[in-house]
Short mmCIF file of C-alpha atoms and ligand atoms in Angstrom, two decimals:
data_model
loop_
_atom_site.label_atom_id
_atom_site.label_comp_id
_atom_site.label_asym_id
_atom_site.label_seq_id
_atom_site.Cartn_x
_atom_site.Cartn_y
_atom_site.Cartn_z
CA MET C 1 -11.53 -3.63 -0.79
CA LYS C 2 -10.58 -2.55 -4.19
CA HIS C 3 -7.55 -0.29 -3.46
CA LEU C 4 -5.22 0.34 -0.56
CA ILE C 5 -4.93 4.69 -0.74
CA ASP C 6 -6.14 6.29 2.65
CA ILE C 7 -6.40 5.31 6.03
CA ALA C 8 -9.36 6.60 6.02
CA ASP C 9 -11.05 4.61 3.64
CA LEU C 10 -10.97 1.29 6.20
CA SER C 11 -13.32 0.56 8.20
CA GLU C 12 -12.25 -1.02 11.76
CA GLU C 13 -12.93 -4.55 10.56
CA ASP C 14 -10.57 -3.67 6.76
CA ALA C 15 -7.74 -2.43 9.26
CA LEU C 16 -7.81 -5.77 11.43
CA ARG C 17 -7.90 -7.85 8.45
CA LEU C 18 -4.79 -6.73 7.16
CA LEU C 19 -2.94 -7.07 10.25
CA ASP C 20 -4.24 -10.72 11.15
CA THR C 21 -3.43 -11.54 7.67
CA ALA C 22 -0.01 -9.87 8.13
CA GLU C 23 0.08 -12.01 11.15
CA SER C 24 -0.32 -14.88 9.09
CA MET C 25 1.89 -13.88 6.23
CA ALA C 26 4.71 -13.83 9.47
CA ALA C 27 4.31 -16.78 10.23
CA THR C 28 4.45 -18.26 7.03
CA GLN C 29 8.22 -16.49 6.84
CA GLU C 30 9.67 -18.44 10.27
CA ARG C 31 9.24 -21.06 7.86
CA ARG C 32 12.21 -22.51 6.33
CA VAL C 33 10.99 -22.02 2.59
CA LYS C 34 9.31 -18.25 2.87
CA LYS C 35 7.92 -18.62 -0.83
CA LEU C 36 4.62 -18.98 -1.19
CA PRO C 37 2.46 -19.90 -4.41
CA THR C 38 -0.55 -17.24 -3.82
CA LEU C 39 0.25 -14.91 -6.59
CA ARG C 40 2.02 -17.14 -9.16
CA GLY C 41 1.47 -15.77 -12.69
CA LYS C 42 0.00 -12.14 -11.88
CA THR C 43 2.42 -9.62 -12.51
CA VAL C 44 2.96 -6.11 -9.70
CA VAL C 45 4.29 -2.74 -11.31
CA ASN C 46 6.41 -1.17 -8.12
CA LEU C 47 6.23 2.42 -9.63
CA PHE C 48 7.97 4.77 -8.05
CA PHE C 49 8.65 8.56 -8.88
CA GLU C 50 10.12 9.43 -5.70
CA ASP C 51 12.97 8.00 -4.12
CA SER C 52 12.57 5.21 -1.79
CA THR C 53 14.58 2.32 -0.58
CA ARG C 54 13.03 0.54 1.47
CA THR C 55 9.28 0.73 1.04
CA ARG C 56 10.80 -0.64 -2.45
CA LEU C 57 12.74 -2.72 -1.52
CA SER C 58 9.63 -4.62 0.86
CA PHE C 59 7.02 -4.37 -2.18
CA GLU C 60 9.37 -6.19 -4.14
CA ALA C 61 10.05 -8.67 -1.54
CA ALA C 62 6.24 -9.36 -0.13
CA ALA C 63 5.41 -10.01 -3.99
CA LYS C 64 8.31 -12.33 -4.64
CA ARG C 65 7.55 -14.27 -1.89
CA LEU C 66 4.42 -14.73 -3.11
CA SER C 67 5.51 -15.86 -6.38
CA ALA C 68 4.46 -13.05 -8.21
CA ASP C 69 6.53 -11.19 -10.90
CA VAL C 70 7.83 -7.62 -10.22
CA ILE C 71 8.41 -4.65 -12.72
CA ASN C 72 10.18 -1.97 -11.27
CA PHE C 73 9.15 1.31 -13.13
CA ALA C 74 11.57 3.90 -11.69
CA ALA C 75 10.58 7.26 -13.57
CA LYS C 76 14.09 8.04 -13.66
CA GLY C 77 15.42 6.82 -16.92
CA SER C 78 11.85 6.38 -17.86
CA SER C 79 9.67 8.31 -20.23
CA VAL C 80 8.16 9.83 -17.50
CA SER C 81 11.29 12.31 -17.32
CA LYS C 82 10.82 13.50 -21.23
CA GLY C 83 7.32 14.22 -19.77
CA GLU C 84 4.96 11.47 -20.37
CA SER C 85 1.93 12.06 -18.31
CA LEU C 86 0.54 9.92 -15.36
CA LYS C 87 -2.40 9.05 -17.91
CA ASP C 88 0.24 7.31 -20.35
CA THR C 89 1.47 5.47 -18.07
CA ALA C 90 -1.39 3.84 -16.82
CA LEU C 91 -2.34 2.93 -20.01
CA THR C 92 0.72 1.20 -21.03
CA LEU C 93 0.83 -0.66 -17.54
CA GLN C 94 -2.70 -1.67 -18.16
CA ALA C 95 -1.92 -3.11 -21.86
CA MET C 96 1.62 -4.82 -20.26
CA GLY C 97 -0.83 -6.97 -18.92
CA ALA C 98 -0.15 -5.58 -14.92
CA ASP C 99 -2.60 -6.84 -12.27
CA ALA C 100 -1.78 -4.75 -9.15
CA VAL C 101 0.52 -1.21 -9.54
CA VAL C 102 2.32 0.23 -6.39
CA MET C 103 2.93 3.65 -6.26
CA ARG C 104 5.17 6.25 -4.75
CA HIS C 105 4.49 9.68 -5.87
CA SER C 106 5.58 13.60 -4.52
CA SER C 107 1.69 14.80 -5.58
CA SER C 108 -0.57 13.99 -2.46
CA GLY C 109 -3.12 12.77 -4.88
CA ALA C 110 -1.65 10.88 -7.42
CA ALA C 111 -2.56 7.20 -6.17
CA HIS C 112 -5.97 7.99 -6.05
CA ARG C 113 -6.25 9.89 -9.15
CA LEU C 114 -4.30 6.70 -10.37
CA ALA C 115 -7.48 4.16 -8.94
CA HIS C 116 -9.92 6.41 -9.86
CA ALA C 117 -9.67 8.31 -13.09
CA GLY C 118 -10.76 5.74 -14.77
CA TRP C 119 -7.89 4.96 -17.36
CA MET C 120 -6.72 1.85 -15.99
CA ASP C 121 -8.86 -0.73 -14.00
CA LEU C 122 -5.68 -2.99 -11.55
CA PRO C 123 -5.43 -2.46 -7.72
CA VAL C 124 -3.66 0.68 -7.03
CA LEU C 125 -1.66 -0.02 -3.45
CA ASN C 126 0.04 3.85 -2.23
CA ALA C 127 3.35 3.25 -1.32
CA GLY C 128 3.39 7.88 -0.28
CA ASP C 129 1.85 10.10 -2.11
CA GLY C 130 3.49 13.14 -1.13
CA THR C 131 2.60 14.91 2.31
CA HIS C 132 -0.67 12.85 2.20
CA GLN C 133 -0.86 9.44 3.12
CA HIS C 134 1.27 6.16 3.51
CA PRO C 135 -1.57 3.08 4.61
CA THR C 136 1.39 0.61 4.87
CA GLN C 137 3.86 2.34 6.81
CA ALA C 138 0.79 2.95 9.20
CA LEU C 139 -0.12 -0.54 8.96
CA LEU C 140 3.12 -2.25 9.78
CA ASP C 141 3.46 0.63 13.05
CA ALA C 142 -0.06 -0.96 14.39
CA MET C 143 1.61 -4.49 13.73
CA THR C 144 4.50 -3.25 15.39
CA LEU C 145 2.34 -2.41 17.98
CA ARG C 146 -0.02 -4.84 18.15
CA ARG C 147 2.07 -7.21 19.38
CA TYR C 148 2.72 -6.60 23.21
CA HIS C 149 1.28 -9.41 23.23
CA ARG C 150 2.82 -12.36 22.74
CA ASP C 151 0.55 -14.82 22.95
CA ARG C 152 -1.37 -15.11 19.15
CA GLU C 153 -4.27 -16.24 20.59
CA GLU C 154 -4.43 -12.02 22.01
CA LEU C 155 -2.87 -10.69 20.06
CA ILE C 156 -5.35 -12.08 16.32
CA GLY C 157 -8.19 -9.86 15.80
CA SER C 158 -6.64 -7.33 18.97
CA LYS C 159 -7.18 -3.23 18.47
CA LEU C 160 -4.93 -0.87 20.13
CA THR C 161 -7.15 0.27 22.88
CA GLY C 162 -6.14 2.59 25.54
CA LYS C 163 -2.22 2.35 24.31
CA ARG C 164 -0.79 5.40 24.69
CA ILE C 165 1.50 6.70 21.65
CA ILE C 166 3.27 9.91 21.08
CA ILE C 167 4.60 10.79 17.46
CA VAL C 168 7.44 13.69 17.11
CA GLY C 169 8.53 16.14 15.01
CA ASP C 170 8.19 17.06 11.15
CA ILE C 171 4.00 16.46 11.55
CA LEU C 172 3.94 19.02 8.96
CA HIS C 173 5.67 17.15 5.88
CA SER C 174 4.93 13.49 7.29
CA ARG C 175 2.55 11.52 5.20
CA VAL C 176 3.56 8.45 7.97
CA ALA C 177 1.81 11.06 10.84
CA ARG C 178 -1.49 11.43 9.29
CA SER C 179 -1.47 8.00 8.71
CA ASP C 180 -0.34 6.32 11.65
CA VAL C 181 -2.72 9.02 13.69
CA GLN C 182 -5.52 8.28 11.61
CA LEU C 183 -4.68 4.40 11.88
CA PHE C 184 -4.36 3.95 15.82
CA SER C 185 -7.27 5.99 17.14
CA LEU C 186 -9.36 3.90 14.85
CA LEU C 187 -8.00 1.21 16.63
CA GLY C 188 -8.25 2.84 19.77
CA ALA C 189 -5.11 3.99 21.10
CA GLN C 190 -4.38 7.42 22.40
CA VAL C 191 -2.34 9.88 20.12
CA MET C 192 -0.05 12.53 20.73
CA VAL C 193 1.50 14.35 18.39
CA VAL C 194 4.56 16.65 19.43
CA ALA C 195 6.06 19.37 17.07
CA PRO C 196 7.87 23.25 16.76
CA PRO C 197 4.57 24.97 15.71
CA THR C 198 6.23 25.86 12.28
CA LEU C 199 6.43 22.04 12.12
CA VAL C 200 2.93 21.73 12.73
CA PRO C 201 0.34 21.83 9.35
CA VAL C 202 -2.84 24.19 9.98
CA GLY C 203 -6.17 22.05 10.58
CA ILE C 204 -4.62 20.13 12.99
CA ASP C 205 -7.12 20.68 15.69
CA GLN C 206 -9.36 18.58 13.27
CA TRP C 207 -7.20 15.25 13.91
CA PRO C 208 -8.11 12.46 16.78
CA CYS C 209 -5.16 13.28 18.54
CA GLN C 210 -4.23 15.74 21.34
CA VAL C 211 -0.93 18.49 20.47
CA SER C 212 2.18 19.14 22.51
CA TYR C 213 5.24 21.60 21.93
CA ASN C 214 6.91 20.29 23.90
CA LEU C 215 8.48 17.25 24.50
CA ASP C 216 9.81 17.14 28.16
CA THR C 217 6.27 17.69 29.42
CA ALA C 218 4.54 15.31 26.67
CA ILE C 219 6.65 12.94 27.74
CA ALA C 220 5.47 13.68 31.73
CA THR C 221 2.13 13.48 31.02
CA HIS C 222 1.79 11.29 28.00
CA GLN C 223 3.15 8.23 29.76
CA PRO C 224 3.45 6.68 26.81
CA ASP C 225 3.97 2.60 25.64
CA ALA C 226 5.93 3.98 22.17
CA ILE C 227 7.51 7.52 20.99
CA ILE C 228 7.47 7.22 17.06
CA MET C 229 10.14 9.75 15.72
CA LEU C 230 9.71 11.04 12.30
CA ARG C 231 12.57 12.26 9.76
CA VAL C 232 13.07 15.94 9.68
CA GLN C 233 12.76 15.83 6.02
CA ARG C 234 15.19 18.71 4.52
CA GLU C 235 14.00 17.44 0.59
CA ARG C 236 10.52 18.84 1.50
CA MET C 237 11.52 22.33 3.21
CA SER C 238 14.17 23.86 0.69
CA SER C 239 11.40 24.45 -1.76
CA LEU C 240 9.28 26.66 0.97
CA GLY C 241 12.76 28.71 2.31
CA GLY C 242 13.88 26.27 4.90
CA GLY C 243 13.56 28.62 8.12
CA PHE C 244 11.57 25.58 10.11
CA PHE C 245 13.60 25.26 12.79
CA PRO C 246 16.87 27.63 13.85
CA SER C 247 19.47 25.38 13.77
CA PRO C 248 20.21 21.76 13.85
CA GLY C 249 21.54 21.53 16.83
CA GLU C 250 18.51 23.56 18.52
CA TYR C 251 16.20 21.17 16.66
CA HIS C 252 17.97 18.50 18.54
CA SER C 253 18.32 19.68 21.75
CA ALA C 254 14.35 20.16 21.78
CA TYR C 255 12.77 17.76 20.09
CA GLY C 256 15.86 15.07 19.52
CA LEU C 257 15.38 11.47 21.55
CA ASP C 258 18.40 12.35 23.42
CA ARG C 259 20.31 10.66 26.20
CA GLN C 260 18.20 12.62 28.62
CA ARG C 261 15.21 11.35 27.28
CA LEU C 262 15.89 8.37 26.54
CA THR C 263 16.18 7.99 30.14
CA ASN C 264 12.77 9.71 31.21
CA LEU C 265 10.96 7.15 28.91
CA PRO C 266 8.67 4.93 30.63
CA PRO C 267 10.30 1.16 31.44
CA GLN C 268 7.91 0.05 29.24
CA CYS C 269 8.12 2.24 26.44
CA ARG C 270 9.31 1.21 22.86
CA ILE C 271 11.46 3.36 20.21
CA MET C 272 9.61 3.94 16.96
CA HIS C 273 11.35 5.41 13.45
CA PRO C 274 10.32 5.02 10.31
CA GLY C 275 13.72 5.41 8.27
CA PRO C 276 15.70 6.35 6.84
CA MET C 277 17.36 7.91 10.32
CA ASN C 278 19.29 11.38 10.61
CA ARG C 279 21.50 9.91 13.40
CA GLY C 280 22.11 12.50 15.40
CA LEU C 281 19.21 15.08 14.74
CA GLU C 282 15.82 13.56 15.08
CA ILE C 283 17.36 10.08 17.39
CA CYS C 284 20.55 10.14 19.15
CA ALA C 285 22.38 6.74 18.42
CA GLU C 286 21.90 5.10 21.84
CA ALA C 287 17.86 5.70 21.32
CA ALA C 288 18.49 3.78 17.74
CA ASP C 289 20.38 0.81 19.11
CA HIS C 290 18.43 1.27 22.16
CA PRO C 291 17.48 -2.57 23.43
CA ARG C 292 13.51 -1.32 23.50
CA SER C 293 14.16 0.21 19.65
CA VAL C 294 11.82 -1.89 17.33
CA ILE C 295 12.64 -0.27 14.21
CA VAL C 296 14.49 -3.22 12.98
CA GLU C 297 11.29 -5.33 13.82
CA GLN C 298 9.30 -2.60 12.14
CA VAL C 299 11.14 -3.13 8.60
CA ASN C 300 10.53 -6.67 9.23
CA ASN C 301 6.76 -6.27 9.89
CA GLY C 302 6.89 -3.71 6.68
CA VAL C 303 7.01 -7.66 4.15
CA SER C 304 4.52 -9.48 6.17
CA VAL C 305 2.45 -6.16 5.89
CA ARG C 306 2.74 -5.86 1.98
CA MET C 307 2.17 -9.23 1.91
CA ALA C 308 -1.29 -9.50 3.60
CA ALA C 309 -2.28 -6.39 1.34
CA LEU C 310 -1.16 -7.82 -1.98
CA TYR C 311 -2.89 -11.03 -0.93
CA LEU C 312 -5.90 -9.00 -0.10
CA LEU C 313 -6.12 -7.17 -3.06
CA LEU C 314 -5.20 -9.46 -5.54
CA ALA C 315 -6.19 -12.84 -4.30
CA GLY C 316 -10.02 -11.55 -4.27
CA GLU C 317 -12.19 -10.80 -1.42
CA GLY C 318 -13.36 -12.94 1.31
CA ASN C 319 -10.78 -15.30 0.89
CA THR C 320 -8.44 -14.35 3.97
CA ASP C 321 -7.09 -18.00 4.42
CA VAL C 322 -3.40 -18.11 3.70
C1 NCD N 401 8.63 7.59 5.43
C2 NCD N 401 8.50 8.26 3.80
O1 NCD N 401 8.57 7.62 2.67
O2 NCD N 401 7.14 9.11 3.88
N1 NCD N 401 9.87 6.91 4.77
C3 NCD N 401 9.94 5.29 4.30
O3 NCD N 401 8.63 4.88 4.14
N2 NCD N 401 10.46 4.01 4.56
C4 NCD N 401 9.02 8.25 6.11
C5 NCD N 401 10.03 9.01 5.73
O4 NCD N 401 10.57 9.78 4.44
O5 NCD N 401 10.53 9.78 6.32
#
Protein backbone atom coordinates (compact mmCIF):
# COMPACT_ATOMS: atom_id res chain seq x y z
CA MET A 1 0.00 0.00 0.00
CA LYS A 2 1.62 3.26 -1.15
CA HIS A 3 -1.27 5.71 -0.64
CA LEU A 4 -4.61 5.85 1.17
CA ILE A 5 -6.96 7.49 -1.29
CA ASP A 6 -10.02 5.37 -1.88
CA ILE A 7 -11.63 2.49 0.05
CA ALA A 8 -12.05 0.77 -3.32
CA ASP A 9 -8.25 0.35 -3.43
CA LEU A 10 -8.24 -1.72 -0.23
CA SER A 11 -8.48 -5.49 -0.05
CA GLU A 12 -10.13 -7.06 2.96
CA GLU A 13 -6.64 -7.89 4.19
CA ASP A 14 -5.49 -4.25 3.86
CA ALA A 15 -8.56 -3.03 5.75
CA LEU A 16 -8.02 -5.52 8.56
CA ARG A 17 -4.31 -4.67 8.75
CA LEU A 18 -5.20 -0.98 9.15
CA LEU A 19 -7.86 -1.73 11.78
CA ASP A 20 -5.67 -4.13 13.75
CA THR A 21 -2.76 -1.67 13.66
CA ALA A 22 -5.14 1.05 14.88
CA GLU A 23 -6.00 -1.19 17.85
CA SER A 24 -2.30 -1.54 18.66
CA MET A 25 -1.95 2.22 18.40
CA ALA A 26 -4.95 2.71 20.69
CA ALA A 27 -3.31 0.43 23.26
CA THR A 28 -0.20 2.63 23.24
CA GLN A 29 -2.41 5.65 23.91
CA GLU A 30 -3.47 4.20 27.27
CA ARG A 31 0.12 4.54 28.46
CA ARG A 32 1.21 7.46 30.59
CA VAL A 33 3.62 8.65 27.89
CA LYS A 34 1.68 8.63 24.62
CA LYS A 35 4.48 9.52 22.25
CA LEU A 36 6.20 6.80 20.20
CA PRO A 37 9.55 7.36 18.45
CA THR A 38 8.47 5.54 15.25
CA LEU A 39 8.44 8.43 12.76
CA ARG A 40 11.19 10.55 14.26
CA GLY A 41 12.88 12.59 11.53
CA LYS A 42 9.92 12.33 9.13
CA THR A 43 7.87 15.32 8.04
CA VAL A 44 4.14 15.13 7.39
CA VAL A 45 2.48 18.00 5.56
CA ASN A 46 -1.18 18.71 6.25
CA LEU A 47 -2.44 20.33 3.07
CA PHE A 48 -5.96 21.62 3.65
CA PHE A 49 -7.77 23.37 0.81
CA GLU A 50 -11.10 23.05 2.58
CA ASP A 51 -12.16 23.92 6.13
CA SER A 52 -11.67 21.25 8.72
CA THR A 53 -11.33 21.14 12.46
CA ARG A 54 -11.37 17.59 13.71
CA THR A 55 -9.78 15.82 10.74
CA ARG A 56 -6.86 18.26 10.59
CA LEU A 57 -6.31 18.18 14.36
CA SER A 58 -6.63 14.41 14.37
CA PHE A 59 -4.00 13.93 11.65
CA GLU A 60 -1.76 16.41 13.45
CA ALA A 61 -2.14 14.61 16.79
CA ALA A 62 -1.53 11.25 15.09
CA ALA A 63 1.66 12.41 13.37
CA LYS A 64 2.99 14.05 16.53
CA ARG A 65 2.31 11.00 18.68
CA LEU A 66 4.52 9.09 16.27
CA SER A 67 7.18 11.82 16.67
CA ALA A 68 6.92 13.13 13.10
CA ASP A 69 7.28 16.85 12.41
CA VAL A 70 4.09 18.42 11.10
CA ILE A 71 3.75 21.33 8.71
CA ASN A 72 0.25 22.74 8.45
CA PHE A 73 -0.52 24.30 5.13
CA ALA A 74 -3.93 25.97 4.91
CA ALA A 75 -4.83 27.14 1.43
CA LYS A 76 -6.27 30.41 2.66
CA GLY A 77 -3.44 32.90 3.07
CA SER A 78 -1.03 30.80 0.96
CA SER A 79 0.04 31.17 -2.65
CA VAL A 80 -2.82 28.86 -3.55
CA SER A 81 -5.17 31.80 -3.04
CA LYS A 82 -2.97 33.65 -5.55
CA GLY A 83 -3.75 30.95 -8.09
CA GLU A 84 -0.82 28.55 -7.62
CA SER A 85 -1.61 25.19 -9.16
CA LEU A 86 -1.74 21.85 -7.37
CA LYS A 87 1.30 20.86 -9.44
CA ASP A 88 3.42 23.75 -8.17
CA THR A 89 2.31 23.06 -4.61
CA ALA A 90 3.35 19.41 -5.06
CA LEU A 91 6.76 20.36 -6.43
CA THR A 92 7.28 22.71 -3.47
CA LEU A 93 6.37 20.01 -0.95
CA GLN A 94 8.78 17.52 -2.47
CA ALA A 95 11.55 20.12 -2.60
CA MET A 96 10.96 20.99 1.06
CA GLY A 97 11.70 17.40 2.04
CA ALA A 98 8.22 16.29 3.06
CA ASP A 99 7.78 12.54 3.59
CA ALA A 100 3.99 12.32 3.27
CA VAL A 101 1.10 14.57 2.35
CA VAL A 102 -2.31 14.59 3.98
CA MET A 103 -4.70 16.43 1.71
CA ARG A 104 -8.28 17.69 1.91
CA HIS A 105 -9.67 19.32 -1.22
CA SER A 106 -13.09 20.41 -2.43
CA SER A 107 -12.66 18.64 -5.80
CA SER A 108 -13.40 14.94 -6.11
CA GLY A 109 -10.31 13.21 -7.49
CA ALA A 110 -7.79 15.78 -6.21
CA ALA A 111 -5.95 13.29 -3.96
CA HIS A 112 -5.70 10.78 -6.78
CA ARG A 113 -4.26 13.45 -9.06
CA LEU A 114 -1.69 14.56 -6.49
CA ALA A 115 -0.58 10.96 -5.98
CA HIS A 116 -0.54 9.77 -9.57
CA ALA A 117 0.21 12.76 -11.82
CA GLY A 118 3.95 12.13 -11.53
CA TRP A 119 4.69 15.52 -9.94
CA MET A 120 6.06 14.04 -6.74
CA ASP A 121 6.82 10.69 -5.23
CA LEU A 122 5.32 10.88 -1.73
CA PRO A 123 2.59 8.86 -0.04
CA VAL A 124 -0.74 10.71 -0.14
CA LEU A 125 -3.41 10.31 2.53
CA ASN A 126 -6.81 11.52 1.41
CA ALA A 127 -8.46 13.55 4.18
CA GLY A 128 -11.58 14.10 2.04
CA ASP A 129 -11.92 14.98 -1.65
CA GLY A 130 -15.13 16.72 -2.66
CA THR A 131 -18.10 14.40 -2.36
CA HIS A 132 -15.97 11.38 -3.29
CA GLN A 133 -13.99 9.69 -0.50
CA HIS A 134 -12.93 10.06 3.12
CA PRO A 135 -11.17 6.77 3.83
CA THR A 136 -9.87 7.49 7.35
CA GLN A 137 -13.40 8.43 8.46
CA ALA A 138 -14.69 5.07 7.20
CA LEU A 139 -11.85 3.28 9.00
CA LEU A 140 -12.54 5.06 12.28
CA ASP A 141 -16.24 4.26 11.91
CA ALA A 142 -15.41 0.60 11.29
CA MET A 143 -13.04 0.61 14.27
CA THR A 144 -15.80 2.04 16.46
CA LEU A 145 -18.30 -0.58 15.24
CA ARG A 146 -15.89 -3.49 15.62
CA ARG A 147 -15.48 -2.65 19.27
CA TYR A 148 -18.70 -4.43 20.13
CA HIS A 149 -16.19 -7.21 20.77
CA ARG A 150 -14.96 -6.27 24.22
CA ASP A 151 -12.34 -8.98 24.33
CA ARG A 152 -9.15 -8.08 22.44
CA GLU A 153 -8.60 -11.69 21.38
CA GLU A 154 -11.93 -11.66 19.57
CA LEU A 155 -11.56 -8.12 18.28
CA ILE A 156 -8.27 -8.45 16.41
CA GLY A 157 -8.81 -9.78 12.90
CA SER A 158 -12.58 -9.57 13.21
CA LYS A 159 -14.92 -8.23 10.54
CA LEU A 160 -18.42 -6.72 10.73
CA THR A 161 -20.10 -9.87 9.51
CA GLY A 162 -23.88 -9.69 9.88
CA LYS A 163 -23.85 -6.27 11.54
CA ARG A 164 -26.79 -4.15 10.46
CA ILE A 165 -26.08 -0.49 9.85
CA ILE A 166 -28.29 2.41 8.75
CA ILE A 167 -26.76 5.60 7.29
CA VAL A 168 -29.19 8.53 7.22
CA GLY A 169 -29.29 11.93 5.58
CA ASP A 170 -27.42 13.88 2.96
CA ILE A 171 -26.05 10.90 1.04
CA LEU A 172 -25.73 12.96 -2.15
CA HIS A 173 -22.99 15.24 -0.82
CA SER A 174 -21.40 12.77 1.57
CA ARG A 175 -17.93 11.35 0.99
CA VAL A 176 -18.39 9.68 4.38
CA ALA A 177 -21.42 7.72 3.14
CA ARG A 178 -19.58 6.56 0.00
CA SER A 179 -16.54 5.42 1.97
CA ASP A 180 -18.57 3.84 4.79
CA VAL A 181 -20.83 1.83 2.48
CA GLN A 182 -17.82 0.41 0.62
CA LEU A 183 -15.83 -0.45 3.72
CA PHE A 184 -18.70 -1.87 5.77
CA SER A 185 -19.81 -4.09 2.92
CA LEU A 186 -16.20 -5.21 2.33
CA LEU A 187 -16.20 -6.28 5.99
CA GLY A 188 -19.47 -8.20 5.67
CA ALA A 189 -22.01 -5.78 7.17
CA GLN A 190 -25.54 -5.23 5.85
CA VAL A 191 -25.95 -1.55 5.09
CA MET A 192 -29.09 0.48 4.39
CA VAL A 193 -29.01 4.15 3.41
CA VAL A 194 -31.99 6.41 4.11
CA ALA A 195 -32.55 9.85 2.59
CA PRO A 196 -35.11 12.04 0.88
CA PRO A 197 -35.15 11.22 -2.85
CA THR A 198 -33.53 14.61 -3.61
CA LEU A 199 -30.48 13.70 -1.54
CA VAL A 200 -29.88 10.28 -3.07
CA PRO A 201 -27.18 10.22 -5.79
CA VAL A 202 -27.79 8.93 -9.28
CA GLY A 203 -26.42 5.40 -9.60
CA ILE A 204 -27.07 4.40 -5.99
CA ASP A 205 -28.43 1.09 -7.28
CA GLN A 206 -24.79 0.20 -7.99
CA TRP A 207 -23.81 0.69 -4.34
CA PRO A 208 -23.56 -2.43 -2.16
CA CYS A 209 -26.46 -1.41 0.08
CA GLN A 210 -30.24 -1.18 0.33
CA VAL A 211 -31.99 2.17 -0.08
CA SER A 212 -35.03 3.48 1.79
CA TYR A 213 -36.82 6.82 1.76
CA ASN A 214 -38.62 6.28 5.05
CA LEU A 215 -36.62 6.37 8.28
CA ASP A 216 -39.33 4.89 10.50
CA THR A 217 -39.81 1.91 8.22
CA ALA A 218 -36.05 1.51 7.90
CA ILE A 219 -35.57 1.38 11.68
CA ALA A 220 -38.46 -1.08 12.09
CA THR A 221 -37.38 -3.45 9.32
CA HIS A 222 -33.56 -3.24 9.41
CA GLN A 223 -33.30 -3.37 13.25
CA PRO A 224 -29.92 -1.65 13.18
CA ASP A 225 -26.91 -2.37 15.40
CA ALA A 226 -25.76 1.18 14.57
CA ILE A 227 -27.29 4.28 13.05
CA ILE A 228 -25.04 6.89 11.46
CA MET A 229 -26.56 10.36 11.11
CA LEU A 230 -24.96 12.54 8.44
CA ARG A 231 -24.63 16.30 8.48
CA VAL A 232 -26.87 18.22 6.10
CA GLN A 233 -24.11 19.87 4.01
CA ARG A 234 -25.67 23.24 3.41
CA GLU A 235 -22.41 24.68 2.04
CA ARG A 236 -22.54 22.22 -0.86
CA MET A 237 -26.17 23.05 -1.61
CA SER A 238 -26.10 26.81 -2.21
CA SER A 239 -24.27 26.56 -5.52
CA LEU A 240 -26.94 24.19 -6.74
CA GLY A 241 -29.79 26.52 -5.89
CA GLY A 242 -30.88 24.76 -2.70
CA GLY A 243 -34.36 23.27 -2.68
CA PHE A 244 -33.27 19.81 -1.55
CA PHE A 245 -35.94 19.78 1.16
CA PRO A 246 -38.83 22.11 2.00
CA SER A 247 -37.57 23.45 5.35
CA PRO A 248 -35.25 22.46 8.20
CA GLY A 249 -38.31 21.66 10.34
CA GLU A 250 -39.69 19.26 7.77
CA TYR A 251 -36.28 17.65 7.28
CA HIS A 252 -36.02 17.09 11.02
CA SER A 253 -39.46 15.58 11.31
CA ALA A 254 -38.96 13.17 8.39
CA TYR A 255 -35.23 12.34 8.63
CA GLY A 256 -33.94 13.63 11.98
CA LEU A 257 -33.08 11.36 14.89
CA ASP A 258 -35.62 12.86 17.27
CA ARG A 259 -36.85 11.69 20.68
CA GLN A 260 -39.54 9.43 19.28
CA ARG A 261 -37.17 7.61 16.93
CA LEU A 262 -34.62 7.35 19.71
CA THR A 263 -37.10 5.26 21.69
CA ASN A 264 -37.83 3.13 18.59
CA LEU A 265 -34.19 2.11 18.10
CA PRO A 266 -33.33 -1.45 19.12
CA PRO A 267 -31.72 -1.54 22.58
CA GLN A 268 -28.26 -2.49 21.24
CA CYS A 269 -28.17 0.27 18.61
CA ARG A 270 -25.21 2.68 18.78
CA ILE A 271 -25.63 6.26 17.62
CA MET A 272 -22.90 7.74 15.40
CA HIS A 273 -22.18 11.02 13.59
CA PRO A 274 -18.95 12.05 11.81
CA GLY A 275 -19.25 15.65 13.02
CA PRO A 276 -19.66 18.52 12.87
CA MET A 277 -23.26 18.11 14.04
CA ASN A 278 -26.22 20.34 13.32
CA ARG A 279 -27.98 19.69 16.62
CA GLY A 280 -31.73 20.00 16.17
CA LEU A 281 -31.54 19.32 12.42
CA GLU A 282 -30.28 15.80 11.68
CA ILE A 283 -29.94 14.82 15.35
CA CYS A 284 -31.57 16.04 18.56
CA ALA A 285 -29.39 16.90 21.55
CA GLU A 286 -30.76 13.99 23.55
CA ALA A 287 -29.63 11.51 20.89
CA ALA A 288 -26.21 13.15 20.50
CA ASP A 289 -25.59 12.97 24.25
CA HIS A 290 -27.29 9.61 24.80
CA PRO A 291 -25.44 6.85 26.71
CA ARG A 292 -25.44 4.77 23.51
CA SER A 293 -24.00 7.62 21.45
CA VAL A 294 -20.39 6.79 20.48
CA ILE A 295 -19.67 10.11 18.79
CA VAL A 296 -16.84 11.00 21.18
CA GLU A 297 -15.35 7.50 20.78
CA GLN A 298 -15.35 8.07 17.02
CA VAL A 299 -13.17 11.16 17.49
CA ASN A 300 -10.87 9.25 19.80
CA ASN A 301 -10.56 6.30 17.41
CA GLY A 302 -9.80 8.76 14.61
CA VAL A 303 -6.39 9.47 16.10
CA SER A 304 -5.55 5.73 16.35
CA VAL A 305 -6.67 5.06 12.76
CA ARG A 306 -4.59 7.95 11.43
CA MET A 307 -1.58 6.81 13.44
CA ALA A 308 -2.01 3.38 11.86
CA ALA A 309 -2.27 4.82 8.34
CA LEU A 310 0.79 7.04 8.76
CA TYR A 311 2.71 4.19 10.31
CA LEU A 312 1.90 1.67 7.58
CA LEU A 313 2.64 4.15 4.77
CA LEU A 314 5.75 5.69 6.26
CA ALA A 315 7.42 3.07 8.39
CA GLY A 316 7.57 0.56 5.54
CA GLU A 317 5.53 -2.26 4.08
CA GLY A 318 5.43 -5.57 5.84
CA ASN A 319 6.45 -3.88 9.06
CA THR A 320 3.29 -4.27 11.09
CA ASP A 321 4.66 -4.58 14.62
CA VAL A 322 4.17 -1.61 16.85
C1 LIG B 1 -17.00 14.98 7.40
C2 LIG B 1 -16.34 15.54 6.18
O1 LIG B 1 -15.64 16.56 6.23
O2 LIG B 1 -16.53 14.93 5.14
N1 LIG B 1 -16.52 15.49 8.61
C3 LIG B 1 -15.33 15.14 9.12
O3 LIG B 1 -14.43 14.69 8.46
N2 LIG B 1 -15.20 15.28 10.45
C4 LIG B 1 -18.46 15.06 7.34
C5 LIG B 1 -19.08 16.41 7.26
O4 LIG B 1 -18.44 17.42 7.00
O5 LIG B 1 -20.30 16.45 7.44
